[in-house]
Amino acid sequence: MKSEHRHELKTNELAEWLINLPQWTKENLITIVCVSAVIVVLAGVYLWRGYNRNILQVRERTEFTNLVNQVSGAKIQIVSAKEQGRDLAFMLIQLAKNLDTFAQNTKNNRMAAMALVKRAQALRAELHYGTVEQQYIIDQTNKAKASYTTAMAKSSTNPVLAAAAEFGLGLCEEELGNFEQARQIYRQIVANPDYEGIVTVAQAEFRLKTMADYEQKIAFEPDPNPEPVAASKPSIDTKPAELKLPANIIPPFNFNRPLDLSMFAEANEPGGSEE
């Protein structure tokens, strides 16, 4: 009986609420409209932000891919121009600036770290392809080191990018002649448990094994048995000398040359009547 009584009470309350609903709606119409508008605005803002974020990510990925492709294309052009005696290594400097600008503008730390790693690689490549002075090498390599260091800070949650940036620091130290600092960086990479299974570890191990070869300065000695320089020979004129024939001798007729009537003495005499 008690359960039936409760059920009956609930039914009566529901029926009473439905009967009073139109009147309650009229009394609270403004409140209902305001709350509904707020909900619609919040939902619209949330959906718009998600859509805008996706569009921005696609745009940034496209821009970054284009910059990386431009760096690869510039390297091919530089090598091709070098074979023709032209130095186009300066093309990589502008591309490095573009990558730095991209890294500063993006809000995605992963994209920023990748751009900074590519910027450092472009700076180092410009030194390898071009003919530069020692102080310029030091300055540009220090810029590359700063770029690698910032990339490491932005990729603290991404061990692949962090390992690539740290390996780049080791390469910079090698190029500056600081081989002990480079060894220390490579050892840190190999010993870091967060980098386990990453290909950069194998690269660091290889550099540790072969670095002794790069420490030695290579000097090319002159050839002990150089080939003798061929003596220049006087040029021989192969053009036949012009043959001078007497005036009363007719040269042989040449079909490729028009007949010269001046060779006949009668042709130079004034015309007269035949006898």
Coordinates of C-alpha atoms in Angstrom, one line a residue:
M1 CA 0.0 0.0 0.0
K2 CA 2.8 2.4 0.8
S3 CA 4.4 1.9 -2.7
E4 CA 1.1 2.5 -4.4
H5 CA 0.6 5.6 -2.4
R6 CA 4.0 6.9 -3.3
H7 CA 3.4 6.2 -6.9
E8 CA 0.1 8.0 -6.8
L9 CA 1.7 11.1 -5.2
K10 CA 4.4 11.2 -7.8
T11 CA 1.9 11.0 -10.6
N12 CA -0.2 13.8 -9.0
E13 CA 3.0 16.0 -8.7
L14 CA 3.9 15.4 -12.3
A15 CA 0.4 16.2 -13.5
E16 CA 0.3 19.3 -11.4
W17 CA 3.8 20.4 -12.8
L18 CA 2.6 19.9 -16.4
I19 CA -0.5 21.8 -15.8
N20 CA 1.4 24.7 -14.3
L21 CA 4.2 24.6 -16.9
P22 CA 2.7 27.2 -19.3
Q23 CA 2.1 29.6 -16.5
W24 CA 5.7 29.1 -15.2
T25 CA 7.1 29.6 -18.6
K26 CA 5.3 33.0 -19.0
E27 CA 6.5 34.1 -15.6
N28 CA 10.2 33.1 -16.3
L29 CA 10.3 33.7 -20.1
I30 CA 13.1 36.3 -19.9
T31 CA 15.3 34.0 -17.7
I32 CA 14.7 31.1 -20.0
V33 CA 15.7 33.1 -23.1
C34 CA 18.9 34.5 -21.4
V35 CA 20.0 31.1 -20.2
S36 CA 19.4 29.6 -23.6
A37 CA 21.3 32.3 -25.4
V38 CA 24.2 31.9 -23.0
I39 CA 24.3 28.1 -23.7
V40 CA 24.1 28.7 -27.5
V41 CA 26.9 31.3 -27.4
L42 CA 29.2 29.0 -25.3
A43 CA 28.6 26.1 -27.6
G44 CA 29.3 28.2 -30.6
V45 CA 32.5 29.5 -29.1
Y46 CA 33.7 26.0 -28.2
L47 CA 33.0 24.7 -31.7
W48 CA 34.6 27.7 -33.4
R49 CA 37.8 27.4 -31.3
G50 CA 38.1 23.8 -32.1
Y51 CA 37.5 24.4 -35.8
N52 CA 39.9 27.3 -35.9
R53 CA 42.6 25.3 -34.0
N54 CA 42.4 22.5 -36.6
I55 CA 42.6 25.0 -39.5
L56 CA 45.6 26.6 -37.9
Q57 CA 47.4 23.3 -37.3
V58 CA 46.9 22.3 -41.0
R59 CA 48.2 25.7 -42.1
E60 CA 51.2 25.5 -39.9
R61 CA 52.1 22.0 -41.0
T62 CA 51.8 23.0 -44.7
E63 CA 54.0 26.1 -44.1
F64 CA 56.6 24.0 -42.2
T65 CA 56.7 21.3 -44.9
N66 CA 57.2 24.0 -47.6
L67 CA 60.1 25.5 -45.6
V68 CA 61.8 22.1 -45.2
N69 CA 61.3 21.3 -48.9
Q70 CA 62.9 24.7 -49.8
V71 CA 66.0 23.9 -47.7
S72 CA 66.4 20.6 -49.5
G73 CA 65.9 22.2 -52.9
A74 CA 68.4 25.0 -52.0
K75 CA 71.0 22.4 -51.2
I76 CA 70.6 20.8 -54.6
Q77 CA 70.9 24.2 -56.3
I78 CA 74.0 25.1 -54.3
V79 CA 75.8 21.8 -55.3
S80 CA 74.8 22.3 -58.9
A81 CA 76.0 25.9 -58.9
K82 CA 79.3 25.0 -57.2
E83 CA 80.2 22.8 -60.1
Q84 CA 79.8 25.9 -62.3
G85 CA 82.1 28.0 -60.0
R86 CA 79.2 29.9 -58.3
D87 CA 78.7 30.1 -54.5
L88 CA 74.9 30.1 -53.6
A89 CA 75.3 29.0 -50.0
F90 CA 73.8 32.3 -48.9
M91 CA 70.4 31.0 -49.9
L92 CA 70.3 28.9 -46.7
I93 CA 70.7 32.0 -44.5
Q94 CA 67.3 33.4 -45.5
L95 CA 65.7 30.0 -45.1
A96 CA 67.2 29.7 -41.6
K97 CA 65.6 33.1 -40.8
N98 CA 62.2 31.9 -42.1
L99 CA 62.4 28.8 -39.9
D100 CA 63.3 31.0 -36.9
T101 CA 60.3 33.2 -37.5
F102 CA 58.0 30.2 -37.8
A103 CA 59.3 28.8 -34.5
Q104 CA 58.6 32.1 -32.8
N105 CA 55.1 32.5 -34.2
T106 CA 53.7 29.0 -33.6
K107 CA 52.1 28.1 -30.3
N108 CA 52.8 24.4 -30.9
N109 CA 56.0 23.5 -29.0
R110 CA 56.5 20.4 -31.1
M111 CA 56.4 22.4 -34.3
A112 CA 58.6 25.1 -32.9
A113 CA 61.2 22.5 -31.8
M114 CA 61.3 20.9 -35.2
A115 CA 61.7 24.3 -36.9
L116 CA 64.5 25.2 -34.6
V117 CA 66.3 21.9 -35.3
K118 CA 65.9 22.5 -39.1
R119 CA 67.1 26.1 -38.7
A120 CA 70.3 24.9 -36.9
Q121 CA 70.9 22.3 -39.7
A122 CA 70.5 25.0 -42.3
L123 CA 73.0 27.3 -40.5
R124 CA 75.6 24.5 -40.3
A125 CA 75.0 23.4 -44.0
E126 CA 75.7 27.0 -45.1
L127 CA 79.1 26.7 -43.6
H128 CA 79.8 23.3 -45.3
Y129 CA 78.7 24.4 -48.7
G130 CA 80.3 27.9 -48.7
T131 CA 83.7 29.3 -48.5
V132 CA 83.9 31.3 -45.2
E133 CA 86.3 32.7 -42.7
Q134 CA 87.0 31.0 -39.3
Q135 CA 85.3 33.7 -37.2
Y136 CA 82.2 33.5 -39.3
I137 CA 82.2 29.7 -38.7
I138 CA 82.4 30.3 -35.0
D139 CA 79.5 32.9 -35.0
Q140 CA 77.2 30.8 -37.1
T141 CA 77.9 27.6 -35.1
N142 CA 77.1 29.4 -31.9
K143 CA 73.8 30.4 -33.4
A144 CA 73.1 26.8 -34.3
K145 CA 73.9 25.8 -30.7
A146 CA 71.5 28.3 -29.4
S147 CA 68.8 27.0 -31.7
Y148 CA 69.4 23.4 -30.6
T149 CA 69.3 24.4 -26.9
T150 CA 65.9 26.1 -27.4
A151 CA 64.6 23.1 -29.3
M152 CA 65.6 20.9 -26.3
A153 CA 63.7 23.1 -23.9
K154 CA 60.6 23.0 -26.1
S155 CA 60.7 19.2 -26.6
S156 CA 61.0 18.1 -23.0
T157 CA 58.0 15.8 -23.5
N158 CA 59.2 14.5 -26.9
P159 CA 62.3 12.3 -26.5
V160 CA 62.8 11.9 -30.3
L161 CA 63.1 15.7 -30.8
A162 CA 65.1 16.2 -27.6
A163 CA 67.6 13.6 -28.7
A164 CA 68.0 15.1 -32.2
A165 CA 68.6 18.5 -30.7
E166 CA 71.1 17.2 -28.2
F167 CA 72.9 15.3 -30.9
G168 CA 73.1 18.5 -32.9
L169 CA 74.8 20.2 -30.0
G170 CA 77.5 17.5 -30.1
L171 CA 78.0 18.1 -33.8
C172 CA 78.4 21.8 -33.2
E173 CA 81.1 21.1 -30.5
E174 CA 82.9 18.9 -33.0
E175 CA 82.9 21.5 -35.7
L176 CA 84.3 24.0 -33.2
G177 CA 87.1 21.6 -32.3
N178 CA 85.7 20.9 -28.8
F179 CA 86.0 17.2 -29.0
E180 CA 85.9 16.5 -25.3
Q181 CA 82.6 18.4 -24.9
A182 CA 81.2 16.5 -27.9
R183 CA 82.2 13.2 -26.3
Q184 CA 80.4 14.2 -23.1
I185 CA 77.2 15.1 -25.0
Y186 CA 77.3 11.8 -26.9
R187 CA 77.8 9.8 -23.7
Q188 CA 74.8 11.6 -22.1
I189 CA 72.7 10.6 -25.1
V190 CA 73.7 6.9 -24.9
A191 CA 73.2 6.8 -21.1
N192 CA 69.8 8.6 -21.1
P193 CA 67.1 6.0 -20.5
D194 CA 64.4 8.2 -22.1
Y195 CA 66.2 7.8 -25.4
E196 CA 66.1 4.0 -25.4
G197 CA 65.2 2.7 -28.8
I198 CA 65.7 6.0 -30.6
V199 CA 68.0 6.0 -33.7
T200 CA 69.9 9.0 -32.3
V201 CA 71.5 6.7 -29.7
A202 CA 73.1 4.6 -32.4
Q203 CA 74.3 7.8 -34.1
A204 CA 75.9 9.0 -30.9
E205 CA 77.6 5.6 -30.4
F206 CA 79.0 5.8 -33.9
R207 CA 80.4 9.3 -33.3
L208 CA 82.1 8.1 -30.2
K209 CA 83.8 5.3 -32.1
T210 CA 85.0 7.4 -35.0
M211 CA 85.7 10.7 -33.4
A212 CA 89.4 10.0 -33.1
D213 CA 89.6 10.0 -36.9
Y214 CA 88.2 13.5 -37.1
E215 CA 90.5 14.9 -34.5
Q216 CA 93.5 14.5 -36.7
K217 CA 94.3 17.3 -39.1
I218 CA 94.8 16.0 -42.7
A219 CA 97.4 17.7 -44.8
F220 CA 97.9 16.8 -48.5
E221 CA 101.6 16.5 -49.4
P222 CA 102.7 17.5 -52.9
D223 CA 103.1 14.8 -55.5
P224 CA 106.7 13.5 -55.3
N225 CA 106.6 12.5 -59.0
P226 CA 104.7 15.2 -60.7
E227 CA 104.0 14.8 -64.4
P228 CA 106.1 17.1 -66.6
V229 CA 104.4 20.0 -68.2
A230 CA 104.1 19.4 -71.9
A231 CA 106.2 22.0 -73.8
S232 CA 104.2 24.2 -76.1
K233 CA 104.8 23.6 -79.8
P234 CA 104.8 26.3 -82.4
S235 CA 101.6 26.4 -84.3
I236 CA 101.7 25.3 -88.0
D237 CA 99.7 27.1 -90.5
T238 CA 97.9 24.4 -92.5
K239 CA 96.3 26.8 -94.9
P240 CA 97.9 26.3 -98.3
A241 CA 99.8 29.2 -99.8
E242 CA 98.0 31.1 -102.6
L243 CA 99.4 30.0 -105.9
K244 CA 100.5 32.9 -108.3
L245 CA 100.0 32.0 -111.9
P246 CA 101.3 33.9 -114.9
A247 CA 98.8 36.2 -116.6
N248 CA 98.7 34.1 -119.8
I249 CA 97.9 30.8 -118.0
I250 CA 94.2 29.9 -117.3
P251 CA 93.7 28.2 -113.9
P252 CA 91.6 25.1 -113.7
F253 CA 87.9 25.7 -113.7
N254 CA 86.1 25.3 -110.4
F255 CA 82.4 24.5 -110.5
N256 CA 81.9 26.0 -107.0
R257 CA 83.3 29.4 -108.0
P258 CA 81.8 31.6 -110.7
L259 CA 83.9 32.1 -113.8
D260 CA 86.2 35.2 -113.7
L261 CA 86.2 36.7 -117.1
S262 CA 89.0 39.0 -116.2
M263 CA 91.4 36.1 -116.7
F264 CA 91.0 36.5 -120.4
A265 CA 92.9 39.4 -121.9
E266 CA 90.3 39.9 -124.6
A267 CA 87.6 40.6 -122.0
N268 CA 89.4 43.7 -120.9
E269 CA 89.7 45.2 -124.4
P270 CA 87.1 47.6 -125.8
G271 CA 84.5 46.0 -127.9
G272 CA 84.7 46.3 -131.7
S273 CA 83.1 44.9 -134.9
E274 CA 84.1 41.5 -136.2
E275 CA 86.1 41.5 -139.3

